[in-house]
Amino acid sequence: MTAMAHEPPPTQEQLLLESFLALETPEGFKAELIEGEIVVAPPPDGDHEDYISTVVRQVVRSATTEMDVSGNKGLILPRGGLCPRNRAIPDATFAPRSLRLFRGAEPWMPCDGVAMVAEVTSSKPFGDRGTKRACYALAGIPLYLLIDRERSSVTLLSEPDGDDYTRAISRAFGKPVPLPEPFGFELETADFG
């Protein structure tokens, strides 16, 4: 009689990821896996969408490098630090058009080549201010633009090092925010107030 080879049982992390990937959310909702927690968010309100639309319009019109943008791209973020297992869907993901990063990409893709992600805070802003900040930095995403509705400010985080960014520029709504290359222009925020 031969011994049957047994695979080890799946880990809790593997089971969580499998459950997350099989999750079916109601239309318009988005689900993210952040620090081992499945976060389901309802469709955004009109102000949220207006802020993102304002940023996208300016990037398309003014960036020195032609950019592709996605508002629904799932990013697989690396493990480690505060972020052991993560899959996030930024409100906007920007990549140089020359990379064609989104063409042919799976629903969840690595973040290599992403130039900037943007988030608009929701009713639970800590995730955008803390957890996602750490995850995006750990992933090496060069720029993180945070539009904080509760604080009426826009913060550009840059120079990722480990699980945080080493440089932050914050401006009150109405003040321009300088976006470095490959964007190379000042983001106007007067419409955010």
Short mmCIF file of C-alpha atoms in Angstrom, two decimals:
data_model
loop_
_atom_site.label_atom_id
_atom_site.label_comp_id
_atom_site.label_asym_id
_atom_site.label_seq_id
_atom_site.Cartn_x
_atom_site.Cartn_y
_atom_site.Cartn_z
CA MET A 1 0.00 0.00 0.00
CA THR A 2 1.43 3.36 -0.97
CA ALA A 3 1.15 6.45 1.17
CA MET A 4 -0.98 9.21 -0.31
CA ALA A 5 0.68 12.58 -0.52
CA HIS A 6 -1.28 15.10 1.48
CA GLU A 7 -1.17 18.78 0.83
CA PRO A 8 -1.00 20.90 3.94
CA PRO A 9 -4.30 22.56 4.78
CA PRO A 10 -4.66 26.11 3.50
CA THR A 11 -3.54 28.83 5.87
CA GLN A 12 -5.95 31.37 7.28
CA GLU A 13 -4.38 33.95 4.98
CA GLN A 14 -4.96 31.75 1.91
CA LEU A 15 -8.57 31.13 2.92
CA LEU A 16 -9.16 34.85 3.45
CA LEU A 17 -7.70 35.70 0.03
CA GLU A 18 -9.77 32.99 -1.68
CA SER A 19 -12.93 34.23 0.06
CA PHE A 20 -12.12 37.81 -0.87
CA LEU A 21 -11.51 36.99 -4.54
CA ALA A 22 -14.81 35.05 -4.69
CA LEU A 23 -16.77 37.88 -3.07
CA GLU A 24 -19.60 39.29 -5.14
CA THR A 25 -20.46 42.85 -4.16
CA PRO A 26 -23.66 44.65 -5.08
CA GLU A 27 -23.48 46.78 -8.21
CA GLY A 28 -21.46 49.95 -7.66
CA PHE A 29 -19.84 48.75 -4.43
CA LYS A 30 -16.13 48.00 -4.24
CA ALA A 31 -14.34 45.55 -1.97
CA GLU A 32 -10.73 45.84 -0.81
CA LEU A 33 -8.57 43.60 1.36
CA ILE A 34 -6.60 45.84 3.71
CA GLU A 35 -4.54 44.44 6.59
CA GLY A 36 -6.50 41.20 6.61
CA GLU A 37 -9.87 42.96 6.72
CA ILE A 38 -12.37 42.94 3.88
CA VAL A 39 -13.66 46.49 3.44
CA VAL A 40 -16.76 47.01 1.31
CA ALA A 41 -17.55 50.59 0.32
CA PRO A 42 -20.82 51.87 -1.14
CA PRO A 43 -20.89 53.86 -4.37
CA PRO A 44 -19.27 57.28 -3.88
CA ASP A 45 -21.30 60.44 -3.51
CA GLY A 46 -21.32 63.21 -6.13
CA ASP A 47 -18.75 65.43 -4.38
CA HIS A 48 -16.31 62.51 -4.22
CA GLU A 49 -16.67 61.93 -7.95
CA ASP A 50 -16.41 65.65 -8.70
CA TYR A 51 -13.05 65.86 -6.88
CA ILE A 52 -11.66 62.90 -8.81
CA SER A 53 -13.02 64.26 -12.10
CA THR A 54 -11.33 67.61 -11.39
CA VAL A 55 -7.96 65.90 -10.79
CA VAL A 56 -8.27 63.68 -13.88
CA ARG A 57 -9.21 66.60 -16.14
CA GLN A 58 -6.20 68.61 -14.98
CA VAL A 59 -3.79 65.68 -15.38
CA VAL A 60 -5.02 64.93 -18.90
CA ARG A 61 -4.83 68.61 -19.86
CA SER A 62 -1.60 69.68 -18.10
CA ALA A 63 0.76 66.79 -17.36
CA THR A 64 4.08 66.93 -19.19
CA THR A 65 3.85 63.17 -19.74
CA GLU A 66 0.71 61.72 -21.33
CA MET A 67 -1.08 59.65 -18.67
CA ASP A 68 -3.53 56.78 -18.63
CA VAL A 69 -5.94 56.75 -15.72
CA SER A 70 -8.21 54.13 -14.18
CA GLY A 71 -10.81 54.58 -11.48
CA ASN A 72 -11.40 50.87 -11.03
CA LYS A 73 -7.99 49.21 -11.21
CA GLY A 74 -7.35 46.70 -8.47
CA LEU A 75 -3.76 46.82 -7.23
CA ILE A 76 -1.95 43.98 -5.53
CA LEU A 77 0.17 45.60 -2.86
CA PRO A 78 3.26 43.92 -1.39
CA ARG A 79 3.37 42.27 2.00
CA GLY A 80 5.23 43.47 5.04
CA GLY A 81 5.15 46.10 7.73
CA LEU A 82 1.63 47.28 8.43
CA CYS A 83 0.38 45.63 5.26
CA PRO A 84 0.64 41.84 5.41
CA ARG A 85 -1.88 41.15 2.64
CA ASN A 86 -3.56 43.82 0.61
CA ARG A 87 -5.59 44.50 -2.48
CA ALA A 88 -6.77 48.06 -2.96
CA ILE A 89 -8.74 49.96 -5.57
CA PRO A 90 -7.59 53.59 -5.53
CA ASP A 91 -10.10 56.24 -6.57
CA ALA A 92 -7.70 57.03 -9.44
CA THR A 93 -4.55 55.28 -10.63
CA PHE A 94 -2.21 57.08 -13.06
CA ALA A 95 0.51 55.56 -15.24
CA PRO A 96 2.48 56.93 -18.20
CA ARG A 97 0.59 56.20 -21.41
CA SER A 98 3.79 54.84 -22.99
CA LEU A 99 3.68 51.88 -20.58
CA ARG A 100 0.15 50.80 -21.57
CA LEU A 101 -0.01 49.45 -18.04
CA PHE A 102 -3.76 48.83 -17.98
CA ARG A 103 -4.05 47.18 -21.41
CA GLY A 104 -4.50 43.44 -20.98
CA ALA A 105 -4.09 43.66 -17.20
CA GLU A 106 -5.95 41.26 -14.96
CA PRO A 107 -8.59 42.75 -12.61
CA TRP A 108 -5.91 42.71 -9.87
CA MET A 109 -2.48 43.75 -11.09
CA PRO A 110 0.92 44.54 -9.53
CA CYS A 111 1.59 48.24 -9.03
CA ASP A 112 4.89 48.35 -10.94
CA GLY A 113 4.87 51.39 -13.23
CA VAL A 114 2.10 53.27 -11.40
CA ALA A 115 3.11 56.95 -11.18
CA MET A 116 0.45 58.16 -8.73
CA VAL A 117 -2.65 57.04 -6.89
CA ALA A 118 -5.33 59.41 -5.65
CA GLU A 119 -7.87 58.93 -2.88
CA VAL A 120 -10.75 61.09 -1.68
CA THR A 121 -11.62 60.49 1.96
CA SER A 122 -14.91 58.85 2.75
CA SER A 123 -16.86 58.50 6.00
CA LYS A 124 -13.95 56.46 7.40
CA PRO A 125 -10.93 58.64 6.53
CA PHE A 126 -8.38 56.80 8.70
CA GLY A 127 -7.95 54.11 6.08
CA ASP A 128 -6.94 56.68 3.46
CA ARG A 129 -4.78 58.72 5.87
CA GLY A 130 -3.03 55.80 7.55
CA THR A 131 -3.42 52.26 6.32
CA LYS A 132 -3.51 52.95 2.57
CA ARG A 133 -0.72 55.50 2.96
CA ALA A 134 1.50 52.79 4.45
CA CYS A 135 0.49 50.24 1.80
CA TYR A 136 1.10 52.59 -1.13
CA ALA A 137 4.50 53.63 0.29
CA LEU A 138 5.51 50.01 0.85
CA ALA A 139 4.55 49.30 -2.76
CA GLY A 140 6.93 52.05 -3.88
CA ILE A 141 4.20 54.10 -5.59
CA PRO A 142 6.04 57.41 -6.13
CA LEU A 143 3.13 59.78 -5.46
CA TYR A 144 0.01 59.55 -3.31
CA LEU A 145 -2.51 62.38 -3.63
CA LEU A 146 -4.97 62.53 -0.73
CA ILE A 147 -7.99 64.80 -0.96
CA ASP A 148 -9.21 65.07 2.63
CA ARG A 149 -12.77 66.39 2.71
CA GLU A 150 -13.01 66.46 6.51
CA ARG A 151 -9.85 68.60 6.80
CA SER A 152 -10.53 70.60 3.60
CA SER A 153 -7.00 69.90 2.39
CA VAL A 154 -5.02 68.19 -0.34
CA THR A 155 -1.82 66.37 0.57
CA LEU A 156 0.78 65.11 -1.87
CA LEU A 157 2.97 62.38 -0.39
CA SER A 158 6.20 61.49 -2.17
CA GLU A 159 9.54 59.75 -1.75
CA PRO A 160 8.35 56.41 -0.35
CA ASP A 161 10.70 54.74 2.14
CA GLY A 162 9.55 51.52 3.80
CA ASP A 163 5.96 51.84 4.93
CA ASP A 164 5.72 55.64 4.76
CA TYR A 165 6.45 58.62 2.58
CA THR A 166 9.29 60.93 3.62
CA ARG A 167 7.88 64.07 2.02
CA ALA A 168 4.45 65.63 2.37
CA ILE A 169 3.04 68.86 0.97
CA SER A 170 -0.38 69.86 2.31
CA ARG A 171 -2.47 72.73 1.07
CA ALA A 172 -5.90 74.00 2.10
CA PHE A 173 -8.61 73.76 -0.53
CA GLY A 174 -8.14 76.70 -2.87
CA LYS A 175 -4.32 76.61 -2.84
CA PRO A 176 -2.42 74.91 -5.70
CA VAL A 177 -0.47 71.70 -5.08
CA PRO A 178 2.74 71.23 -7.11
CA LEU A 179 2.87 67.83 -8.82
CA PRO A 180 6.44 66.85 -9.77
CA GLU A 181 7.46 65.03 -12.94
CA PRO A 182 6.14 63.06 -14.71
CA PHE A 183 3.20 65.41 -14.10
CA GLY A 184 5.07 68.73 -13.90
CA PHE A 185 2.25 71.18 -13.14
CA GLU A 186 0.37 72.77 -10.24
CA LEU A 187 -2.92 71.09 -9.40
CA GLU A 188 -5.59 73.74 -8.85
CA THR A 189 -7.89 72.99 -5.90
CA ALA A 190 -10.22 76.02 -5.96
CA ASP A 191 -13.14 73.79 -7.05
CA PHE A 192 -12.78 71.59 -3.96
CA GLY A 193 -14.12 74.14 -1.46
#
